[in-house]
Short mmCIF file of C-alpha atoms and ligand atoms in Angstrom, two decimals:
data_model
loop_
_atom_site.label_atom_id
_atom_site.label_comp_id
_atom_site.label_asym_id
_atom_site.label_seq_id
_atom_site.Cartn_x
_atom_site.Cartn_y
_atom_site.Cartn_z
CA ALA A 1 103.69 97.83 86.65
CA VAL A 2 105.13 97.68 90.16
CA GLY A 3 105.68 94.18 91.50
CA TRP A 4 105.82 92.27 88.24
CA HIS A 5 109.57 91.54 88.59
CA ARG A 6 109.42 88.63 91.03
CA PRO A 7 108.54 84.89 90.76
CA THR A 8 105.75 85.17 93.35
CA LYS A 9 102.34 85.81 91.80
CA LEU A 10 98.61 85.25 91.97
CA VAL A 11 97.37 83.54 88.80
CA ILE A 12 93.69 84.31 88.12
CA ASP A 13 91.78 81.99 85.79
CA THR A 14 89.25 84.33 84.17
CA GLN A 15 87.66 81.39 82.35
CA ALA A 16 86.76 79.92 85.75
CA ILE A 17 85.09 83.20 86.73
CA LYS A 18 83.17 83.22 83.45
CA GLU A 19 82.08 79.59 83.99
CA ASN A 20 81.02 80.14 87.61
CA VAL A 21 78.86 83.09 86.55
CA GLY A 22 77.53 81.20 83.53
CA ASN A 23 76.46 78.24 85.66
CA GLU A 24 74.49 80.49 88.00
CA VAL A 25 72.94 82.46 85.12
CA LYS A 26 71.73 79.15 83.62
CA ARG A 27 70.35 77.99 86.98
CA MET A 28 68.71 81.14 88.38
CA PRO A 29 64.97 81.74 87.90
CA GLN A 30 63.76 83.23 84.63
CA GLY A 31 63.85 87.02 84.60
CA THR A 32 66.51 87.23 87.30
CA GLU A 33 69.68 89.26 86.72
CA LEU A 34 73.12 88.58 88.17
CA PHE A 35 75.21 91.46 89.50
CA ALA A 36 78.83 90.47 90.12
CA VAL A 37 80.15 91.60 93.50
CA VAL A 38 83.65 92.90 92.73
CA LYS A 39 84.30 94.96 95.86
CA ALA A 40 87.67 94.80 97.66
CA ASN A 41 89.48 94.60 94.33
CA GLY A 42 87.34 91.65 93.28
CA TYR A 43 87.92 89.86 96.59
CA GLY A 44 91.63 90.25 95.82
CA HIS A 45 91.30 88.78 92.31
CA GLY A 46 91.36 92.16 90.48
CA ALA A 47 88.10 94.11 90.12
CA VAL A 48 88.30 95.16 86.48
CA GLN A 49 89.49 91.80 85.14
CA THR A 50 86.87 89.99 87.23
CA ALA A 51 84.16 92.36 86.00
CA ARG A 52 85.05 91.72 82.36
CA ALA A 53 85.03 87.94 82.87
CA ALA A 54 81.71 88.19 84.69
CA ILE A 55 80.16 90.08 81.78
CA GLU A 56 81.28 87.29 79.45
CA GLY A 57 79.57 84.83 81.81
CA GLY A 58 76.28 86.77 81.66
CA ALA A 59 76.48 89.29 84.51
CA THR A 60 74.50 92.46 83.74
CA GLY A 61 75.67 94.69 86.58
CA PHE A 62 78.07 95.09 89.50
CA CYS A 63 78.12 95.69 93.24
CA VAL A 64 80.99 97.44 94.98
CA ALA A 65 81.50 98.59 98.56
CA ILE A 66 82.69 102.19 98.15
CA LEU A 67 82.51 105.06 95.66
CA ASP A 68 86.16 104.76 94.61
CA GLU A 69 85.67 101.12 93.57
CA ALA A 70 82.80 102.20 91.34
CA ILE A 71 84.87 105.00 89.79
CA GLU A 72 87.68 102.52 89.07
CA LEU A 73 85.23 100.35 87.06
CA ARG A 74 83.83 103.32 85.14
CA GLU A 75 87.32 104.62 84.33
CA ALA A 76 88.14 101.13 83.01
CA GLY A 77 85.22 101.48 80.58
CA ILE A 78 82.61 99.39 82.37
CA THR A 79 79.21 100.80 81.39
CA GLU A 80 76.82 98.35 83.07
CA PRO A 81 74.85 99.38 86.21
CA ILE A 82 76.96 99.64 89.37
CA LEU A 83 75.42 99.61 92.87
CA ILE A 84 77.47 100.94 95.78
CA LEU A 85 76.45 98.79 98.74
CA SER A 86 77.55 101.11 101.51
CA VAL A 87 76.55 104.67 102.45
CA VAL A 88 78.24 107.41 100.38
CA ASP A 89 78.66 110.85 101.93
CA VAL A 90 76.11 113.26 100.42
CA SER A 91 78.95 115.66 99.56
CA TYR A 92 79.91 113.26 96.75
CA ILE A 93 76.51 113.23 95.03
CA ASP A 94 77.99 115.08 92.07
CA LEU A 95 80.36 112.13 91.52
CA LEU A 96 77.48 109.63 91.78
CA LEU A 97 75.73 111.54 89.00
CA LYS A 98 78.87 112.11 86.93
CA TYR A 99 79.72 108.38 86.88
CA ASP A 100 76.06 107.25 86.63
CA LEU A 101 76.20 105.18 89.83
CA SER A 102 73.42 103.69 91.96
CA VAL A 103 73.66 104.25 95.68
CA THR A 104 72.29 102.68 98.84
CA VAL A 105 69.84 104.65 101.00
CA ALA A 106 69.88 103.39 104.59
CA THR A 107 68.38 106.31 106.55
CA GLN A 108 65.75 109.01 106.11
CA GLU A 109 68.26 111.65 107.20
CA TRP A 110 70.63 110.80 104.37
CA LEU A 111 67.79 110.91 101.87
CA GLU A 112 66.62 114.33 103.02
CA GLN A 113 70.17 115.71 102.80
CA ALA A 114 70.59 114.15 99.34
CA ILE A 115 67.36 115.72 98.06
CA GLU A 116 68.55 119.08 99.40
CA GLN A 117 71.90 118.69 97.61
CA LEU A 118 70.25 117.61 94.36
CA LYS A 119 68.20 120.80 94.22
CA TYR A 120 71.37 122.84 93.76
CA ILE A 121 73.05 120.68 91.12
CA GLU A 122 72.81 122.17 87.60
CA THR A 123 72.60 118.98 85.57
CA PRO A 124 69.46 117.62 87.23
CA THR A 125 69.90 114.03 86.08
CA PRO A 126 68.04 111.97 88.71
CA LEU A 127 70.07 110.00 91.27
CA LYS A 128 69.49 106.22 91.21
CA ILE A 129 68.88 104.79 94.65
CA HIS A 130 68.36 101.36 96.23
CA ILE A 131 66.55 101.39 99.58
CA LYS A 132 68.27 99.05 102.05
CA VAL A 133 66.19 97.11 104.55
CA ASP A 134 67.88 95.67 107.63
CA THR A 135 65.85 92.49 108.29
CA GLY A 136 68.39 91.16 110.79
CA MET A 137 71.93 91.65 109.51
CA GLY A 138 72.20 94.46 112.05
CA ARG A 139 74.43 96.60 109.81
CA ILE A 140 72.68 99.32 107.72
CA GLY A 141 69.10 99.85 106.57
CA PHE A 142 65.54 100.61 107.59
CA THR A 143 64.06 98.21 110.11
CA THR A 144 60.26 98.77 110.02
CA PRO A 145 57.58 98.74 107.29
CA GLU A 146 56.46 102.21 108.39
CA ALA A 147 59.97 103.65 107.94
CA VAL A 148 60.31 102.07 104.50
CA LYS A 149 56.86 103.30 103.45
CA GLN A 150 57.69 106.84 104.62
CA THR A 151 60.95 106.76 102.66
CA VAL A 152 59.25 105.45 99.52
CA ASP A 153 56.66 108.22 99.78
CA LEU A 154 59.45 110.82 100.04
CA VAL A 155 61.27 109.27 97.06
CA GLN A 156 58.11 109.29 94.98
CA SER A 157 57.35 112.90 95.93
CA THR A 158 60.39 114.25 94.11
CA ASN A 159 61.74 114.04 90.55
CA VAL A 160 65.41 114.21 91.55
CA LEU A 161 65.54 110.48 92.38
CA ILE A 162 65.00 107.23 90.50
CA TRP A 163 63.86 104.47 92.83
CA GLU A 164 65.80 101.64 91.21
CA GLY A 165 65.98 99.02 93.97
CA LEU A 166 64.86 97.65 97.32
CA PHE A 167 67.06 95.09 99.04
CA THR A 168 68.10 93.25 102.17
CA HIS A 169 71.05 91.03 103.14
CA PHE A 170 71.03 87.67 104.91
CA SER A 171 73.48 86.86 107.71
CA THR A 172 72.91 83.06 107.87
CA ALA A 173 72.12 81.96 104.30
CA ASP A 174 75.30 79.83 104.39
CA GLU A 175 74.20 77.79 107.44
CA LYS A 176 72.20 74.58 107.81
CA ASP A 177 69.87 76.06 110.45
CA LEU A 178 67.15 77.91 108.54
CA ARG A 179 65.36 79.63 111.41
CA TYR A 180 67.03 83.04 111.22
CA PHE A 181 67.03 82.99 107.41
CA GLU A 182 63.27 82.41 107.53
CA LYS A 183 62.83 85.16 110.11
CA GLN A 184 64.64 87.64 107.82
CA THR A 185 62.66 86.44 104.80
CA HIS A 186 59.40 86.94 106.69
CA ARG A 187 60.42 90.44 107.77
CA PHE A 188 61.25 91.37 104.15
CA GLN A 189 57.87 90.03 102.95
CA THR A 190 56.13 92.11 105.63
CA ILE A 191 57.86 95.18 104.16
CA LEU A 192 56.86 94.26 100.60
CA ALA A 193 53.24 93.83 101.74
CA VAL A 194 52.89 97.50 102.71
CA LEU A 195 54.29 98.84 99.42
CA VAL A 196 52.03 99.66 96.50
CA ASP A 197 54.77 100.03 93.87
CA LEU A 198 58.00 98.11 93.59
CA PRO A 199 61.23 99.27 91.92
CA LYS A 200 63.00 97.54 89.03
CA TYR A 201 65.28 95.51 91.31
CA VAL A 202 64.03 93.72 94.44
CA HIS A 203 67.07 91.76 95.61
CA VAL A 204 67.99 89.72 98.68
CA SER A 205 70.48 87.15 97.46
CA ASN A 206 74.18 86.69 98.09
CA SER A 207 75.92 83.57 96.75
CA ALA A 208 74.70 81.36 99.61
CA THR A 209 71.07 82.38 99.01
CA ALA A 210 71.44 81.77 95.28
CA LEU A 211 72.98 78.33 95.87
CA TRP A 212 70.85 77.02 98.71
CA HIS A 213 67.66 79.10 98.59
CA PRO A 214 67.14 79.65 94.81
CA GLU A 215 63.40 80.14 95.31
CA ASN A 216 64.11 83.26 97.33
CA VAL A 217 66.41 85.43 95.24
CA GLY A 218 64.13 88.28 94.15
CA ASN A 219 64.94 89.45 90.62
CA MET A 220 68.64 90.14 91.00
CA ILE A 221 71.45 88.12 92.62
CA ARG A 222 74.45 89.85 94.22
CA PHE A 223 76.93 87.13 93.34
CA GLY A 224 80.29 87.31 95.09
CA ILE A 225 82.27 84.46 96.62
CA ALA A 226 80.82 81.69 94.41
CA MET A 227 81.88 83.65 91.29
CA TYR A 228 85.47 83.20 92.47
CA GLY A 229 84.79 79.46 92.76
CA LEU A 230 84.67 79.36 96.55
CA ASN A 231 81.96 77.68 98.63
CA PRO A 232 80.12 80.40 100.60
CA SER A 233 79.69 78.07 103.58
CA GLY A 234 83.33 76.97 103.71
CA HIS A 235 82.74 73.37 104.75
CA ALA A 236 79.22 73.65 106.24
CA LEU A 237 77.10 72.97 103.15
CA PRO A 238 77.89 70.92 100.02
CA GLU A 239 78.25 72.70 96.70
CA THR A 240 75.00 72.40 94.73
CA TYR A 241 76.89 72.62 91.43
CA PRO A 242 80.62 72.59 90.68
CA LEU A 243 82.39 75.81 91.59
CA LYS A 244 85.79 76.27 89.95
CA PRO A 245 88.33 78.16 92.09
CA ALA A 246 89.81 80.99 90.02
CA LEU A 247 92.88 81.84 92.10
CA SER A 248 96.26 80.12 92.37
CA LEU A 249 99.32 81.38 94.24
CA VAL A 250 102.77 80.28 93.06
CA SER A 251 106.42 81.17 93.57
CA LYS A 252 109.89 79.68 92.98
CA LEU A 253 112.68 78.47 95.25
CA ILE A 254 115.44 81.09 95.45
CA GLN A 255 117.74 79.15 97.75
CA VAL A 256 118.23 75.46 98.65
CA LYS A 257 120.70 74.23 101.25
CA GLU A 258 121.44 71.10 103.23
CA LEU A 259 121.80 71.72 106.97
CA SER A 260 123.13 69.44 109.67
CA ALA A 261 121.09 68.76 112.80
CA GLY A 262 120.86 71.58 115.33
CA GLU A 263 120.70 74.52 112.92
CA GLY A 264 118.21 77.39 113.58
CA ILE A 265 115.71 78.72 111.02
CA GLY A 266 114.02 82.14 111.03
CA TYR A 267 113.43 84.97 113.46
CA GLY A 268 113.34 83.97 117.10
CA ASN A 269 115.06 80.70 116.14
CA THR A 270 111.72 78.90 116.60
CA TYR A 271 112.76 75.95 114.43
CA THR A 272 115.89 73.81 114.74
CA THR A 273 116.81 71.04 112.33
CA THR A 274 116.76 67.63 114.05
CA GLU A 275 118.79 65.80 111.40
CA LYS A 276 120.37 66.58 108.02
CA GLU A 277 117.60 68.58 106.33
CA TRP A 278 117.14 70.22 102.92
CA ILE A 279 115.75 73.73 103.47
CA GLY A 280 114.32 75.92 100.69
CA THR A 281 113.64 79.66 100.76
CA VAL A 282 110.53 81.10 99.06
CA PRO A 283 110.22 84.86 98.25
CA ILE A 284 106.82 85.44 99.85
CA GLY A 285 106.05 86.86 103.27
CA TYR A 286 103.48 88.55 105.44
CA ALA A 287 103.80 91.83 103.49
CA ASP A 288 102.23 89.90 100.60
CA GLY A 289 99.40 88.71 102.83
CA TRP A 290 101.01 85.32 103.41
CA LEU A 291 100.55 85.70 107.17
CA ARG A 292 102.87 84.58 109.99
CA HIS A 293 100.18 82.32 111.43
CA LEU A 294 100.80 80.06 108.40
CA GLN A 295 103.99 78.75 110.04
CA GLY A 296 103.58 74.99 110.08
CA PHE A 297 101.25 74.99 107.03
CA SER A 298 102.47 72.94 104.05
CA VAL A 299 102.97 74.06 100.45
CA LEU A 300 103.61 71.92 97.35
CA VAL A 301 106.93 71.33 95.55
CA ASN A 302 106.85 68.71 92.77
CA GLY A 303 103.59 67.44 94.31
CA GLU A 304 105.20 66.92 97.75
CA ARG A 305 103.81 68.71 100.80
CA CYS A 306 106.59 70.80 102.38
CA GLU A 307 106.11 72.34 105.80
CA ILE A 308 106.80 76.03 106.37
CA VAL A 309 109.51 75.94 109.05
CA GLY A 310 110.45 78.85 111.29
CA ARG A 311 108.71 82.19 111.43
CA ILE A 312 107.43 83.71 108.17
CA CYS A 313 109.35 86.91 107.43
CA MET A 314 108.04 90.07 105.80
CA ASP A 315 109.19 89.00 102.33
CA GLN A 316 110.40 85.38 102.57
CA CYS A 317 109.70 82.08 104.27
CA MET A 318 111.51 78.76 104.60
CA ILE A 319 110.24 75.26 103.90
CA ARG A 320 111.61 71.78 104.58
CA LEU A 321 112.20 69.89 101.31
CA PRO A 322 112.20 66.08 101.02
CA LYS A 323 115.46 66.16 99.05
CA LYS A 324 117.88 68.36 97.13
CA THR A 325 115.81 70.49 94.77
CA ALA A 326 116.89 72.86 92.01
CA ILE A 327 116.71 76.59 92.60
CA GLY A 328 113.86 77.96 90.45
CA THR A 329 111.60 74.96 91.08
CA GLN A 330 107.94 76.06 91.36
CA VAL A 331 106.35 76.27 94.78
CA THR A 332 102.54 76.05 94.82
CA LEU A 333 101.02 77.79 97.83
CA ILE A 334 97.39 77.67 96.59
CA GLY A 335 96.35 75.56 93.60
CA HIS A 336 97.15 72.28 91.86
CA ASP A 337 100.59 70.67 91.54
CA HIS A 338 101.34 67.14 90.20
CA GLY A 339 97.84 65.91 91.10
CA GLU A 340 97.88 67.44 94.58
CA GLU A 341 95.89 70.54 95.63
CA ILE A 342 96.06 73.23 98.27
CA THR A 343 92.80 75.17 98.55
CA MET A 344 92.04 78.64 99.81
CA GLN A 345 89.86 76.88 102.40
CA MET A 346 92.87 74.99 103.77
CA VAL A 347 94.72 78.29 104.21
CA ALA A 348 91.62 79.77 105.89
CA ASP A 349 91.37 76.77 108.24
CA LYS A 350 95.02 77.13 109.26
CA LEU A 351 94.50 80.87 109.86
CA GLU A 352 91.25 80.14 111.75
CA THR A 353 89.36 82.48 109.45
CA ILE A 354 87.24 82.34 106.26
CA HIS A 355 88.49 82.22 102.69
CA TYR A 356 86.88 85.65 101.99
CA GLU A 357 89.46 87.19 104.34
CA VAL A 358 92.38 85.18 102.92
CA ALA A 359 91.57 86.39 99.39
CA CYS A 360 91.13 90.02 100.46
CA THR A 361 94.39 90.01 102.44
CA PHE A 362 96.69 89.44 99.43
CA SER A 363 98.47 92.79 99.19
CA GLU A 364 99.09 95.19 96.32
CA ARG A 365 102.68 93.94 96.23
CA MET A 366 101.50 90.56 94.98
CA PRO A 367 101.44 90.59 91.17
CA ARG A 368 98.22 89.34 89.55
CA GLU A 369 98.56 87.41 86.26
CA TYR A 370 95.41 86.63 84.23
CA LYS A 371 94.82 83.64 82.00
C1 PMH B 1 75.23 93.55 100.75
C2 PMH B 1 76.02 92.42 100.17
N1 PMH B 1 75.52 91.75 99.11
C3 PMH B 1 76.18 90.71 98.56
C4 PMH B 1 77.41 90.30 99.03
C5 PMH B 1 78.09 89.13 98.36
O1 PMH B 1 78.14 88.06 99.24
P1 PMH B 1 78.88 86.70 98.77
O2 PMH B 1 80.31 87.07 98.48
O3 PMH B 1 78.75 85.79 99.95
O4 PMH B 1 78.14 86.24 97.54
C6 PMH B 1 77.97 90.97 100.14
C7 PMH B 1 79.28 90.48 100.66
N2 PMH B 1 79.74 91.06 101.86
C8 PMH B 1 80.64 90.45 102.65
C9 PMH B 1 81.29 89.28 102.45
O5 PMH B 1 82.09 89.11 103.54
N3 PMH B 1 81.94 90.14 104.41
C10 PMH B 1 81.07 90.97 103.87
O6 PMH B 1 80.64 92.08 104.39
C11 PMH B 1 77.27 92.05 100.72
O7 PMH B 1 77.76 92.74 101.79
#
């Protein structure tokens, strides 16, 4: 495939994904299911490979963000339930039926249009829907008990729909302060109180809710970041059980040279050697998602931290080595090396962002190798 002919690669430990899922499956309340969230190409880890590892760990379904991500899983032979978490244009209802996908309903208007569309589709297999409640995320979903009740009544008045789920999403489950989480929980319970029937899945939990609010997960967990072995809160809350990071990022030195003092490195000549220095060149750059703001961050060579010196280029970057080093020596940008470790969180901290974004920014040009 494209991109496999270079030393730079993401190495994904599928056993870690399986273990992270398995630990949560063991820990979650009886009768709860775990749906693996594999949107954004499995948070950059590879959606299909992550999905297969998650199934081995005990996942019984999947969540994706858009229709095309669901189709990719189906075309790879995944047969478990798949919920599309965003709104799909009603003009694609035939694809939702063809690929047996579950879809999010966030407005009455969409539902009315969908029912209209379904009347004209020959194969009248019912469309599976999950009603989304916005209890405070402020993104998509119904906001009042009356609106939800009205929508449920409409759903139950027709035989072209299967009401499969009712769900909400928390915006602060990964924080110490519980007030807003409790406000959202209360709002969701107010909605449940006005409903006579409930669907198969009533789900509220992302990884943070599963880890730190296990009593409040409903009967299905939408398990994303923790499956990849990453702490949903970054640094804010301790892990409640060991999460094993699945992703490493490695490359190899393609050039090593000794420079005298006063030599410039990289575009804009932003770095000048101050003494005799050994400089190595690594074939990774911002086109791979290894962003320019990482200038000054350190990577590992033979267990030694080596600073990225000069501006990161599109395809390459330069590091200062402690001594003469052989071309072809491994460079570890994320992962373990000779007892040292660079974590995705460290990269996120340097980029002043969260590790979700770091993982999703690795580009298509970065080969993914699975072990
Ligand atoms: C509706 C919904 N459910 C579950 C998850 C999984 O969350 P987790 O990875 O923390 O377990 C997400 C992640 N959505 C996003 C994660 O980062 N930005 C987002 O919009 C989501 O949007």
